[in-house]
Every structure is written in C-alpha cells, then in structure tokens.
Amino acid sequence: MASRLGTQLGEWQATSGVAQSLADRIRMLLLDGRITVGERLPSERALAAELDRSRATIARAYELLETRGYVTRTHGSGTRAALPTQRIHRPAPAGEGVIDFTMASVGSAPGMYAATVRALDRVAGLLGTPGYSLDGLPELRERIAARFAARGLPTDPDQIVVTSGAMHALTLVLAAFGERGRPALVEQPSFPHALEALRRTGHRLVPTPVSPEDEDSTGWDAAHLIETLRSQRPALAYLIADFHNPTGATMPELERARLAAVARSTGTLLVVDETCAELDIDRGWTPRPFAAHGPAILIGSMSKIAWGGMRIGWIRATSAEQTARLLATRPSIDLGTPLLEQCIAIELLDDMDALLERARERLSAGRAAVAAGLAAHLPGVAMPRVPGGLAAWIDLGGPWSTSLSLGARDRGLLLPPGPRFSPSGVLDRYARIPITWEPEVTNAALERLGSAWRALHAGELPDSTRLAASAVV
C-alpha cells in the first residue's frame, strides 16, 4: 500500500512546507481519481519509511487533510480517503475565461441544424408507435452497417445495436459480457472513463504499453501484448486500435490479425473502441476494421465526428448470439436510444463524406496550432507525429505532468495530468494536448501552459487550493 502511494506521488517539491506539500499532492491524487474515496491510506509509519520522511511529517499531512475533509481517521480503522461534505464546485466554464483542455471534441458540424430540421419529418412518422427502440431504428442500423461495409467489413444490420453514445455502448457490453474478478487487458495510456467502467464492473486491469508512432515503432509493443494475453488469459481486452486516444497511433493490420488469433486461443473477448477510427488527417493508409481479422465487438460513435452533444453510438456484434445477449441485458439499463437523435444521425450519415472532410480540416488546423504553440511556449518539448485522432501525447521529458496540471489550473487552463490516462497511476512525464480547438484558443492555452512550465522549472510550487475533479473526453 505504501509503495503504491509512493509511486503515485512521484517526485514532488516542498518549498511551502513538507507536510503541506504532501497533503496537497495526496489531495490531487484523490480529486484526480487515482486514489478512490474510501480507500485506506498507508499508516503513518509505513508512509514515512517509504518516503524517507519523519513520522511527524506524515501525521501532520494527514491532519491537514482531515481538517479539510479529505480523509477520515478512525482508531483501529486507519486513515481513509474522503471528500468534504460541502459540494466541490466544478471548474468555471470556458466562457468565464477558463480554457478546458480536458475536452477533445471537434464541435458541432455545420449541417447539424439543417439535419435536425429534416429529421423532424422522420420523427413525425414515428409518433404513432410506442417510441421504444431497443436495438435502434432499422434505417439507422442499415446506414451504420453500410459504413462498415464501405470500410471493408461486410455487416448485417441485425449485428448493430444503437446506443446513447460510446460509453453507454461499453457499459452495455460490460454488463452483458463482463466477468467480475477476472483480468481485463487494457492499453497504457487509455481512455480514463473506459478504465473506470472496467474497474466498476470488477475487472482487474492488466496494462500493455502504447506510445506515439515514430520511425521505430508502430505504437504497440506487440511482443508484450501477445505475451500478456497468453500469460494472463484475460476475460476481455479493451483496445483503441485506430487513432488511439491519447497517443494517436494506429495498429497495423498484421498485428491485428496476430492479436485476433491469440485472443481466440486464450478465450479473450476483444472489445475495440472505434470512436476515433475515421478521424484521419494524413495517415496515408486506411486499415480495415479490427473485426475483419477475427471475432471482436466494435464500438462506435457520432460524437467525435458530428458533435459531442450527439449522443448516438453503436455496437457491432460478431454473432447473432452476442446481439441477443446484448438485447436481453439492455432493459436493465435502459429501454432504447432517443428517436429524435437517431433520426438526426440518419440525416448526418447520408452526408458522411462532408462530415469527415470538415473534421479533417479542423484537426489539421488544430495540430498545426499545437505544434506552433509548443515551439513558442515550451521550448525543448517535441511535438510527436500525429496522423489523426483527437490529441497529441506530449513527452515532457520528466515526471512533471501533475505539477504542470496544477500550475496550469491556476492560470485558467484545465489540463488532465498524464497519470489520469494510466490504469496504474503512472505516466507523469506525459500530457495530452487536444488538437480539436480553434487555433486562437490553442495558442492562448499553450501560452498559459508555458507560463506554468516556466514557473515549474523555476521551482515555484503552484497553488492547488482550487483543485477540483474533472471529466476527460
């Protein structure tokens, strides 16, 4: 327990008092989700030995946390993480001068309003029906299936289950196929909310590394990935094989085929998140969907292509048996996806080429803005290759991501630290910078980040008193 917390704390400076600095750091881990509410913290003696500090320092840090409501201390039960009884306020919206880089969304498509107006006629034709759509409107499932076929994966509409976004799709898949107590293979880094969903359903997360693509690497450590499958024999594996979030890497087709074959032999259910699959800027090649190489459940969404508020997602099942199991499970979660949004999605899918071109232009401009901003405000920090996707996974060159996140927050920039994307709380040398914002916003954000960067390297401890938990999208 003490060694895990010591690893999570990483390197930290104590210019404002050791106990206060330690308390601030533990509070950051709690509010960032890396320490869970109710989790038992190490004893004073154990943590003092792990950090090579005096027991009095640890006791004082715990006392400071208890005073502010971030731990509870009970004789015989130890010290447990908690949240203050008063409401923790959400960060101020961007309109009030805060730039929220926890969000990586391309914004609404120009044709969204017109598609909504056109969809009203479709909705009018459905008003005489009960209004429930457990698997999704037939017209929408047909269009989603046709999109898979156009990408090289023949698909029957009956293989599609329409959901209320990709996270809802993952929740439904885990409810239907998850196995509490079994290991689940995940990438490191990965999408934080997916990791949380797996933990919530009782899976033990087993990470495998992914890095940005370069001339020496495709992103995945194929040998590690396959060895982990064979040795751990996980119940399922959650992967983002196309424009991986957050590294932007795309898994080559040969590695997909090898992985699919090994997963069949280990009895591992592959769950592949395709939320970013079509966010291509200039990759230069287009792989077939993962399920073209072997059994895999695919998850997709309209939110990264059309608009974050467009809560339409889908599941492509491999077999009729999987579809039946999903539909049998769904009524315990919800009774269907709203019909109006499904009708809007039908209209948008009829103009998919225009949607993708608009997303490509926005992402290309955003990528250029991030590269320019890093060069101007964080000299020495390199921009990795980003052929598509939502973000750049930046190597800071040292374990400074959490401190930089704190400093940026005090300057009006919300930036999730690298460990937020790790199932084990590591990766503090990385930061995810979205490439989805308008260039002027990106430049302003990186100017603030540069200010925090300079303060960090000048040895100034950022003020973390206004820290609050935030989502990552």
CSV table of C-alpha atoms in Angstrom, one decimal:
chain,number,residue,atom,x,y,z
A,1,MET,CA,0.0,0.0,0.0
A,2,ALA,CA,2.8,2.5,1.0
A,3,SER,CA,4.8,1.6,-2.1
A,4,ARG,CA,1.8,2.2,-4.4
A,5,LEU,CA,1.2,5.6,-2.9
A,6,GLY,CA,4.8,6.4,-3.1
A,7,THR,CA,4.8,5.6,-6.8
A,8,GLN,CA,1.7,7.7,-7.4
A,9,LEU,CA,3.2,10.7,-5.5
A,10,GLY,CA,6.2,10.6,-7.8
A,11,GLU,CA,8.7,13.5,-7.4
A,12,TRP,CA,7.4,16.5,-5.5
A,13,GLN,CA,9.0,19.6,-4.2
A,14,ALA,CA,8.3,21.0,-0.8
A,15,THR,CA,9.0,24.7,-0.9
A,16,SER,CA,5.9,25.6,1.1
A,17,GLY,CA,6.4,23.1,3.9
A,18,VAL,CA,6.9,19.4,3.5
A,19,ALA,CA,3.6,18.4,5.3
A,20,GLN,CA,1.5,20.9,3.4
A,21,SER,CA,3.1,19.9,0.1
A,22,LEU,CA,2.5,16.2,0.8
A,23,ALA,CA,-1.1,16.9,1.7
A,24,ASP,CA,-1.7,18.9,-1.5
A,25,ARG,CA,-0.2,16.1,-3.5
A,26,ILE,CA,-2.4,13.4,-1.9
A,27,ARG,CA,-5.4,15.6,-2.4
A,28,MET,CA,-4.6,16.0,-6.1
A,29,LEU,CA,-4.4,12.2,-6.4
A,30,LEU,CA,-7.8,11.9,-4.7
A,31,LEU,CA,-9.5,14.5,-6.8
A,32,ASP,CA,-7.9,13.2,-10.0
A,33,GLY,CA,-9.4,9.7,-9.3
A,34,ARG,CA,-6.1,7.9,-8.7
A,35,ILE,CA,-7.0,7.4,-5.0
A,36,THR,CA,-10.6,6.3,-4.6
A,37,VAL,CA,-13.0,7.6,-2.0
A,38,GLY,CA,-13.0,5.1,0.9
A,39,GLU,CA,-9.6,3.7,0.0
A,40,ARG,CA,-7.4,3.0,3.0
A,41,LEU,CA,-4.1,5.1,3.0
A,42,PRO,CA,-0.8,3.7,4.4
A,43,SER,CA,-0.1,4.0,8.1
A,44,GLU,CA,2.0,7.0,9.2
A,45,ARG,CA,4.9,4.7,10.0
A,46,ALA,CA,4.7,2.8,6.6
A,47,LEU,CA,4.4,6.0,4.5
A,48,ALA,CA,7.2,7.7,6.5
A,49,ALA,CA,9.5,4.7,5.7
A,50,GLU,CA,8.5,4.7,2.0
A,51,LEU,CA,9.1,8.5,1.5
A,52,ASP,CA,12.1,8.7,3.9
A,53,ARG,CA,10.4,11.4,5.9
A,54,SER,CA,9.7,11.6,9.6
A,55,ARG,CA,6.5,10.1,11.1
A,56,ALA,CA,5.6,13.5,12.5
A,57,THR,CA,5.6,15.0,8.9
A,58,ILE,CA,3.2,12.2,7.7
A,59,ALA,CA,1.0,12.7,10.7
A,60,ARG,CA,0.8,16.5,10.1
A,61,ALA,CA,0.0,15.9,6.4
A,62,TYR,CA,-2.9,13.6,7.4
A,63,GLU,CA,-4.0,16.1,9.9
A,64,LEU,CA,-4.2,18.8,7.3
A,65,LEU,CA,-6.2,16.5,5.0
A,66,GLU,CA,-8.6,15.6,7.8
A,67,THR,CA,-9.1,19.2,8.7
A,68,ARG,CA,-10.3,19.9,5.2
A,69,GLY,CA,-12.4,16.8,4.9
A,70,TYR,CA,-10.2,14.8,2.5
A,71,VAL,CA,-9.5,11.9,4.9
A,72,THR,CA,-11.3,10.3,7.8
A,73,ARG,CA,-9.3,8.8,10.7
A,74,THR,CA,-10.8,6.2,13.0
A,75,HIS,CA,-8.9,4.4,15.7
A,76,GLY,CA,-8.5,0.8,14.7
A,77,SER,CA,-9.6,1.5,11.1
A,78,GLY,CA,-6.7,3.7,9.9
A,79,THR,CA,-6.9,6.7,7.5
A,80,ARG,CA,-9.3,6.6,4.6
A,81,ALA,CA,-9.7,8.9,1.6
A,82,ALA,CA,-12.9,11.0,1.6
A,83,LEU,CA,-14.4,14.1,0.1
A,84,PRO,CA,-15.5,17.2,2.0
A,85,THR,CA,-19.2,17.3,2.9
A,86,GLN,CA,-19.6,20.6,1.1
A,87,ARG,CA,-20.1,20.4,-2.6
A,88,ILE,CA,-17.0,20.5,-4.7
A,89,HIS,CA,-17.6,23.1,-7.4
A,90,ARG,CA,-17.0,22.3,-11.0
A,91,PRO,CA,-14.3,24.3,-12.8
A,92,ALA,CA,-15.6,27.6,-14.3
A,93,PRO,CA,-16.8,27.2,-17.9
A,94,ALA,CA,-14.6,28.4,-20.7
A,95,GLY,CA,-16.8,31.4,-21.3
A,96,GLU,CA,-15.6,32.8,-18.0
A,97,GLY,CA,-12.0,32.9,-19.1
A,98,VAL,CA,-11.1,29.2,-18.4
A,99,ILE,CA,-9.9,27.1,-21.3
A,100,ASP,CA,-10.9,23.5,-20.8
A,101,PHE,CA,-8.4,21.2,-22.3
A,102,THR,CA,-10.0,18.2,-20.7
A,103,MET,CA,-12.3,18.3,-23.7
A,104,ALA,CA,-11.1,16.9,-27.0
A,105,SER,CA,-14.1,17.5,-29.3
A,106,VAL,CA,-14.3,19.0,-32.8
A,107,GLY,CA,-17.6,20.9,-32.0
A,108,SER,CA,-20.8,20.7,-33.9
A,109,ALA,CA,-20.9,20.0,-37.7
A,110,PRO,CA,-22.1,22.9,-39.9
A,111,GLY,CA,-25.0,20.9,-41.1
A,112,MET,CA,-26.3,19.9,-37.7
A,113,TYR,CA,-29.1,22.4,-37.6
A,114,ALA,CA,-30.3,21.5,-41.1
A,115,ALA,CA,-30.1,17.8,-40.3
A,116,THR,CA,-32.2,18.4,-37.2
A,117,VAL,CA,-34.9,20.2,-39.1
A,118,ARG,CA,-35.0,17.4,-41.8
A,119,ALA,CA,-35.2,14.8,-39.0
A,120,LEU,CA,-38.5,16.2,-37.7
A,121,ASP,CA,-40.4,14.7,-40.6
A,122,ARG,CA,-39.0,11.3,-39.7
A,123,VAL,CA,-40.0,11.7,-36.1
A,124,ALA,CA,-43.5,12.7,-37.1
A,125,GLY,CA,-43.8,9.4,-38.9
A,126,LEU,CA,-42.9,7.6,-35.6
A,127,LEU,CA,-45.4,9.3,-33.3
A,128,GLY,CA,-47.9,6.6,-33.8
A,129,THR,CA,-45.5,3.9,-32.5
A,130,PRO,CA,-44.8,3.1,-28.8
A,131,GLY,CA,-41.5,5.0,-29.2
A,132,TYR,CA,-39.2,2.4,-27.7
A,133,SER,CA,-36.3,1.2,-29.9
A,134,LEU,CA,-34.3,-1.5,-28.1
A,135,ASP,CA,-31.9,-2.2,-30.9
A,136,GLY,CA,-32.3,1.0,-32.9
A,137,LEU,CA,-34.2,2.2,-35.9
A,138,PRO,CA,-33.8,-0.1,-38.9
A,139,GLU,CA,-32.9,2.8,-41.2
A,140,LEU,CA,-30.1,3.9,-38.8
A,141,ARG,CA,-28.8,0.3,-38.4
A,142,GLU,CA,-28.7,-0.1,-42.2
A,143,ARG,CA,-26.6,3.0,-42.6
A,144,ILE,CA,-24.2,2.0,-39.9
A,145,ALA,CA,-23.8,-1.4,-41.4
A,146,ALA,CA,-23.3,0.1,-44.8
A,147,ARG,CA,-20.5,2.3,-43.4
A,148,PHE,CA,-18.7,-0.8,-42.0
A,149,ALA,CA,-19.1,-2.5,-45.4
A,150,ALA,CA,-17.6,0.6,-47.1
A,151,ARG,CA,-14.6,0.2,-44.8
A,152,GLY,CA,-14.0,-3.4,-45.7
A,153,LEU,CA,-16.2,-5.3,-43.2
A,154,PRO,CA,-19.4,-6.7,-44.5
A,155,THR,CA,-22.1,-6.2,-41.8
A,156,ASP,CA,-25.7,-7.2,-41.5
A,157,PRO,CA,-28.0,-4.5,-39.8
A,158,ASP,CA,-29.0,-7.2,-37.3
A,159,GLN,CA,-25.4,-7.1,-36.0
A,160,ILE,CA,-25.9,-3.5,-34.9
A,161,VAL,CA,-27.3,-2.2,-31.6
A,162,VAL,CA,-27.7,1.5,-31.4
A,163,THR,CA,-26.8,3.1,-28.1
A,164,SER,CA,-26.7,6.5,-26.4
A,165,GLY,CA,-23.0,7.2,-27.1
A,166,ALA,CA,-19.9,5.1,-27.0
A,167,MET,CA,-19.6,5.0,-23.2
A,168,HIS,CA,-23.2,3.7,-23.0
A,169,ALA,CA,-22.2,1.1,-25.6
A,170,LEU,CA,-19.2,0.0,-23.4
A,171,THR,CA,-21.4,-0.1,-20.3
A,172,LEU,CA,-23.8,-2.4,-22.1
A,173,VAL,CA,-21.1,-4.7,-23.4
A,174,LEU,CA,-19.6,-5.0,-19.9
A,175,ALA,CA,-23.0,-5.7,-18.4
A,176,ALA,CA,-23.6,-8.4,-21.0
A,177,PHE,CA,-20.1,-10.0,-21.2
A,178,GLY,CA,-18.0,-8.8,-18.3
A,179,GLU,CA,-16.7,-11.2,-15.7
A,180,ARG,CA,-16.2,-9.8,-12.3
A,181,GLY,CA,-12.9,-10.7,-10.7
A,182,ARG,CA,-11.3,-11.7,-14.0
A,183,PRO,CA,-8.4,-9.7,-15.6
A,184,ALA,CA,-9.0,-7.3,-18.4
A,185,LEU,CA,-6.2,-6.3,-20.7
A,186,VAL,CA,-6.1,-2.5,-21.3
A,187,GLU,CA,-3.6,-0.2,-23.0
A,188,GLN,CA,-1.5,2.2,-21.1
A,189,PRO,CA,-2.3,5.0,-21.6
A,190,SER,CA,-6.0,4.7,-22.4
A,191,PHE,CA,-9.4,6.5,-22.2
A,192,PRO,CA,-9.9,7.2,-18.5
A,193,HIS,CA,-13.6,6.6,-18.3
A,194,ALA,CA,-13.3,3.3,-20.0
A,195,LEU,CA,-10.8,2.2,-17.3
A,196,GLU,CA,-13.2,3.4,-14.7
A,197,ALA,CA,-16.1,1.4,-16.3
A,198,LEU,CA,-13.9,-1.8,-16.2
A,199,ARG,CA,-13.0,-1.2,-12.6
A,200,ARG,CA,-16.6,-0.6,-11.6
A,201,THR,CA,-17.6,-3.9,-13.1
A,202,GLY,CA,-15.0,-5.7,-11.0
A,203,HIS,CA,-12.3,-6.4,-13.6
A,204,ARG,CA,-8.6,-6.4,-12.6
A,205,LEU,CA,-6.8,-4.2,-15.1
A,206,VAL,CA,-3.6,-5.6,-16.8
A,207,PRO,CA,-1.9,-2.9,-18.8
A,208,THR,CA,0.1,-3.1,-22.0
A,209,PRO,CA,2.1,-0.1,-23.3
A,210,VAL,CA,1.3,2.1,-26.3
A,211,SER,CA,3.4,5.0,-27.5
A,212,PRO,CA,3.1,7.6,-30.3
A,213,GLU,CA,4.1,6.3,-33.7
A,214,ASP,CA,7.6,7.1,-35.0
A,215,GLU,CA,10.1,5.7,-37.4
A,216,ASP,CA,11.0,2.9,-35.0
A,217,SER,CA,7.6,2.0,-33.5
A,218,THR,CA,4.0,1.4,-34.6
A,219,GLY,CA,2.8,2.3,-31.1
A,220,TRP,CA,2.1,-1.1,-29.6
A,221,ASP,CA,4.7,-3.4,-28.1
A,222,ALA,CA,3.3,-6.5,-30.0
A,223,ALA,CA,5.5,-8.9,-28.1
A,224,HIS,CA,4.3,-7.6,-24.7
A,225,LEU,CA,0.7,-7.5,-25.8
A,226,ILE,CA,0.7,-11.1,-27.0
A,227,GLU,CA,2.7,-12.4,-24.0
A,228,THR,CA,0.3,-10.7,-21.7
A,229,LEU,CA,-2.7,-12.3,-23.4
A,230,ARG,CA,-1.1,-15.8,-23.2
A,231,SER,CA,0.1,-15.5,-19.6
A,232,GLN,CA,-2.9,-13.7,-18.1
A,233,ARG,CA,-5.6,-15.1,-20.3
A,234,PRO,CA,-7.9,-12.1,-19.6
A,235,ALA,CA,-11.6,-12.4,-19.9
A,236,LEU,CA,-11.6,-9.4,-22.3
A,237,ALA,CA,-9.3,-6.8,-23.8
A,238,TYR,CA,-10.4,-3.2,-24.3
A,239,LEU,CA,-8.4,-1.7,-27.2
A,240,ILE,CA,-8.4,1.6,-29.2
A,241,ALA,CA,-6.7,0.4,-32.4
A,242,ASP,CA,-7.4,3.4,-34.7
A,243,PHE,CA,-6.0,6.8,-33.8
A,244,HIS,CA,-5.5,5.6,-30.2
A,245,ASN,CA,-6.7,8.0,-27.5
A,246,PRO,CA,-4.4,9.7,-26.4
A,247,THR,CA,-1.3,8.7,-28.5
A,248,GLY,CA,-2.8,8.9,-32.0
A,249,ALA,CA,-1.2,5.5,-33.0
A,250,THR,CA,-2.9,3.1,-35.4
A,251,MET,CA,-2.4,-0.7,-35.1
A,252,PRO,CA,-1.1,-2.3,-38.3
A,253,GLU,CA,-3.3,-4.9,-39.9
A,254,LEU,CA,-0.7,-7.7,-39.4
A,255,GLU,CA,-0.7,-7.0,-35.7
A,256,ARG,CA,-4.5,-7.0,-35.6
A,257,ALA,CA,-4.5,-10.4,-37.3
A,258,ARG,CA,-1.9,-11.8,-34.9
A,259,LEU,CA,-3.8,-10.4,-31.9
A,260,ALA,CA,-7.1,-11.7,-33.1
A,261,ALA,CA,-5.7,-15.2,-33.5
A,262,VAL,CA,-4.1,-15.2,-30.0
A,263,ALA,CA,-7.3,-13.9,-28.4
A,264,ARG,CA,-9.2,-16.8,-29.9
A,265,SER,CA,-6.8,-19.2,-28.4
A,266,THR,CA,-6.9,-17.6,-24.9
A,267,GLY,CA,-10.7,-17.2,-24.9
A,268,THR,CA,-10.4,-13.4,-24.7
A,269,LEU,CA,-13.3,-11.2,-25.9
A,270,LEU,CA,-11.8,-8.3,-27.9
A,271,VAL,CA,-13.7,-5.1,-27.4
A,272,VAL,CA,-12.4,-2.5,-29.8
A,273,ASP,CA,-13.3,1.2,-29.4
A,274,GLU,CA,-13.6,2.8,-32.9
A,275,THR,CA,-14.7,6.2,-31.6
A,276,CYS,CA,-11.7,7.9,-33.4
A,277,ALA,CA,-11.4,5.4,-36.3
A,278,GLU,CA,-12.3,7.9,-39.1
A,279,LEU,CA,-10.6,11.0,-37.8
A,280,ASP,CA,-7.8,10.8,-40.4
A,281,ILE,CA,-5.7,13.8,-41.2
A,282,ASP,CA,-2.9,12.4,-43.3
A,283,ARG,CA,-2.2,8.8,-42.2
A,284,GLY,CA,-1.6,7.7,-45.7
A,285,TRP,CA,-3.3,4.3,-45.4
A,286,THR,CA,-6.6,3.0,-44.1
A,287,PRO,CA,-6.8,-0.3,-42.2
A,288,ARG,CA,-9.9,-2.4,-42.2
A,289,PRO,CA,-11.9,-2.6,-39.0
A,290,PHE,CA,-10.5,-4.9,-36.4
A,291,ALA,CA,-13.3,-7.4,-36.8
A,292,ALA,CA,-12.2,-8.1,-40.4
A,293,HIS,CA,-9.3,-10.1,-38.8
A,294,GLY,CA,-11.3,-12.2,-36.3
A,295,PRO,CA,-14.1,-12.0,-33.7
A,296,ALA,CA,-14.3,-8.6,-32.0
A,297,ILE,CA,-17.0,-6.4,-30.6
A,298,LEU,CA,-16.7,-2.9,-32.2
A,299,ILE,CA,-17.9,0.3,-30.5
A,300,GLY,CA,-18.5,3.5,-32.5
A,301,SER,CA,-20.0,6.9,-32.0
A,302,MET,CA,-21.1,10.1,-33.8
A,303,SER,CA,-19.9,12.4,-31.1
A,304,LYS,CA,-16.3,12.9,-32.3
A,305,ILE,CA,-17.4,13.4,-35.9
A,306,ALA,CA,-20.6,15.4,-35.7
A,307,TRP,CA,-20.9,16.9,-32.2
A,308,GLY,CA,-20.3,15.9,-28.6
A,309,GLY,CA,-23.9,16.6,-27.8
A,310,MET,CA,-25.0,14.0,-30.4
A,311,ARG,CA,-25.4,11.0,-28.1
A,312,ILE,CA,-25.6,8.3,-30.7
A,313,GLY,CA,-23.3,5.3,-30.5
A,314,TRP,CA,-23.4,1.7,-31.6
A,315,ILE,CA,-22.2,-1.8,-31.0
A,316,ARG,CA,-21.3,-4.2,-33.9
A,317,ALA,CA,-21.6,-7.7,-32.6
A,318,THR,CA,-19.8,-10.6,-34.1
A,319,SER,CA,-22.7,-13.1,-33.9
A,320,ALA,CA,-26.5,-13.3,-33.6
A,321,GLU,CA,-25.9,-14.8,-30.1
A,322,GLN,CA,-24.0,-11.8,-29.0
A,323,THR,CA,-26.7,-9.5,-30.3
A,324,ALA,CA,-29.3,-11.4,-28.5
A,325,ARG,CA,-27.4,-11.3,-25.2
A,326,LEU,CA,-26.9,-7.5,-25.6
A,327,LEU,CA,-30.6,-7.0,-26.2
A,328,ALA,CA,-31.6,-9.3,-23.3
A,329,THR,CA,-29.3,-7.3,-21.0
A,330,ARG,CA,-30.3,-3.8,-22.1
A,331,PRO,CA,-33.7,-3.4,-20.4
A,332,SER,CA,-31.9,-3.5,-17.0
A,333,ILE,CA,-30.0,-0.4,-18.2
A,334,ASP,CA,-32.4,1.5,-20.4
A,335,LEU,CA,-35.1,0.8,-23.0
A,336,GLY,CA,-33.6,2.4,-26.0
A,337,THR,CA,-31.9,5.4,-27.6
A,338,PRO,CA,-34.0,8.6,-28.2
A,339,LEU,CA,-35.7,8.5,-31.6
A,340,LEU,CA,-35.1,12.2,-32.5
A,341,GLU,CA,-31.3,11.8,-32.2
A,342,GLN,CA,-31.5,8.6,-34.2
A,343,CYS,CA,-33.3,10.4,-36.9
A,344,ILE,CA,-30.8,13.2,-36.9
A,345,ALA,CA,-28.0,10.6,-37.2
A,346,ILE,CA,-29.7,9.1,-40.3
A,347,GLU,CA,-29.5,12.5,-41.9
A,348,LEU,CA,-25.9,13.0,-41.0
A,349,LEU,CA,-24.8,9.6,-42.1
A,350,ASP,CA,-26.2,10.4,-45.6
A,351,ASP,CA,-23.6,13.2,-45.8
A,352,MET,CA,-20.7,11.4,-44.1
A,353,ASP,CA,-18.0,12.4,-46.6
A,354,ALA,CA,-18.7,16.1,-45.9
A,355,LEU,CA,-18.6,15.5,-42.1
A,356,LEU,CA,-15.3,13.7,-42.3
A,357,GLU,CA,-13.8,16.4,-44.6
A,358,ARG,CA,-14.8,19.1,-42.1
A,359,ALA,CA,-13.3,17.1,-39.2
A,360,ARG,CA,-10.1,16.7,-41.2
A,361,GLU,CA,-9.8,20.4,-41.8
A,362,ARG,CA,-10.4,21.2,-38.1
A,363,LEU,CA,-8.0,18.6,-36.8
A,364,SER,CA,-5.3,19.7,-39.3
A,365,ALA,CA,-5.5,23.3,-38.2
A,366,GLY,CA,-5.6,22.3,-34.6
A,367,ARG,CA,-2.5,20.1,-35.0
A,368,ALA,CA,-0.6,22.9,-36.6
A,369,ALA,CA,-1.6,25.3,-33.8
A,370,VAL,CA,-0.4,22.8,-31.1
A,371,ALA,CA,3.0,22.4,-32.9
A,372,ALA,CA,3.4,26.1,-33.1
A,373,GLY,CA,2.4,26.7,-29.5
A,374,LEU,CA,4.8,24.1,-28.2
A,375,ALA,CA,7.6,25.6,-30.1
A,376,ALA,CA,6.8,29.1,-28.9
A,377,HIS,CA,5.9,28.5,-25.3
A,378,LEU,CA,7.5,25.1,-24.2
A,379,PRO,CA,10.9,25.1,-26.0
A,380,GLY,CA,12.6,21.7,-25.9
A,381,VAL,CA,9.3,19.8,-25.8
A,382,ALA,CA,8.8,18.0,-29.0
A,383,MET,CA,5.6,17.5,-31.0
A,384,PRO,CA,5.1,13.8,-31.7
A,385,ARG,CA,3.8,12.5,-35.0
A,386,VAL,CA,0.0,12.9,-35.0
A,387,PRO,CA,-1.5,11.5,-38.2
A,388,GLY,CA,-5.1,11.8,-36.9
A,389,GLY,CA,-7.2,11.4,-33.9
A,390,LEU,CA,-8.0,13.9,-31.2
A,391,ALA,CA,-4.8,14.8,-29.4
A,392,ALA,CA,-1.0,14.9,-29.1
A,393,TRP,CA,0.6,12.8,-26.4
A,394,ILE,CA,3.4,15.0,-25.3
A,395,ASP,CA,6.6,13.8,-23.6
A,396,LEU,CA,7.6,16.4,-21.1
A,397,GLY,CA,11.0,14.9,-20.5
A,398,GLY,CA,10.5,14.4,-16.8
A,399,PRO,CA,7.8,13.5,-14.2
A,400,TRP,CA,6.2,16.9,-14.1
A,401,SER,CA,2.7,16.4,-15.6
A,402,THR,CA,0.8,16.5,-12.3
A,403,SER,CA,2.6,19.6,-11.1
A,404,LEU,CA,2.2,21.2,-14.5
A,405,SER,CA,-1.5,20.5,-14.4
A,406,LEU,CA,-1.8,22.2,-11.1
A,407,GLY,CA,0.1,25.2,-12.3
A,408,ALA,CA,-1.9,25.4,-15.5
A,409,ARG,CA,-5.2,25.3,-13.5
A,410,ASP,CA,-4.1,28.3,-11.5
A,411,ARG,CA,-3.6,30.1,-14.8
A,412,GLY,CA,-7.0,29.3,-16.2
A,413,LEU,CA,-6.2,26.2,-18.2
A,414,LEU,CA,-7.7,22.8,-17.3
A,415,LEU,CA,-5.3,20.1,-18.4
A,416,PRO,CA,-5.6,16.5,-17.1
A,417,PRO,CA,-2.3,15.1,-16.0
A,418,GLY,CA,-0.8,12.1,-17.7
A,419,PRO,CA,-1.5,9.6,-14.9
A,420,ARG,CA,-5.2,10.2,-15.5
A,421,PHE,CA,-4.8,8.1,-18.6
A,422,SER,CA,-3.0,5.2,-16.8
A,423,PRO,CA,-4.6,2.2,-15.1
A,424,SER,CA,-1.8,2.2,-12.5
A,425,GLY,CA,-1.3,6.0,-11.9
A,426,VAL,CA,2.0,6.3,-13.8
A,427,LEU,CA,2.9,8.3,-16.9
A,428,ASP,CA,3.6,11.5,-15.1
A,429,ARG,CA,6.1,12.6,-17.8
A,430,TYR,CA,3.2,12.9,-20.4
A,431,ALA,CA,0.4,15.3,-21.1
A,432,ARG,CA,-2.5,15.1,-23.5
A,433,ILE,CA,-2.9,18.2,-25.6
A,434,PRO,CA,-6.1,18.2,-27.7
A,435,ILE,CA,-5.8,19.2,-31.4
A,436,THR,CA,-9.5,19.9,-31.7
A,437,TRP,CA,-9.7,23.5,-30.6
A,438,GLU,CA,-9.6,26.6,-32.8
A,439,PRO,CA,-6.0,27.9,-33.4
A,440,GLU,CA,-6.5,31.1,-31.4
A,441,VAL,CA,-7.8,29.2,-28.4
A,442,THR,CA,-5.0,26.7,-28.6
A,443,ASN,CA,-2.4,29.4,-28.8
A,444,ALA,CA,-3.9,31.1,-25.7
A,445,ALA,CA,-4.0,27.8,-23.9
A,446,LEU,CA,-0.3,27.0,-24.6
A,447,GLU,CA,0.7,30.5,-23.6
A,448,ARG,CA,-0.8,29.7,-20.2
A,449,LEU,CA,0.8,26.3,-20.2
A,450,GLY,CA,4.2,27.9,-21.0
A,451,SER,CA,3.8,30.2,-18.0
A,452,ALA,CA,3.2,27.2,-15.8
A,453,TRP,CA,6.1,25.4,-17.4
A,454,ARG,CA,8.5,28.3,-16.6
A,455,ALA,CA,7.2,28.5,-13.0
A,456,LEU,CA,7.6,24.8,-12.5
A,457,HIS,CA,11.2,24.9,-13.7
A,458,ALA,CA,11.9,27.9,-11.6
A,459,GLY,CA,11.0,25.8,-8.5
A,460,GLU,CA,7.7,27.6,-7.8
A,461,LEU,CA,5.1,25.4,-6.3
A,462,PRO,CA,1.7,26.0,-7.9
A,463,ASP,CA,-1.3,27.0,-5.8
A,464,SER,CA,-3.5,23.9,-5.7
A,465,THR,CA,-6.2,25.2,-3.4
A,466,ARG,CA,-8.8,25.4,-6.1
A,467,LEU,CA,-8.3,21.9,-7.5
A,468,ALA,CA,-11.4,20.0,-8.4
A,469,ALA,CA,-12.1,16.8,-10.2
A,470,SER,CA,-12.9,17.0,-13.9
A,471,ALA,CA,-14.0,14.7,-16.7
A,472,VAL,CA,-11.9,13.8,-19.7
A,473,VAL,CA,-13.5,13.4,-23.1
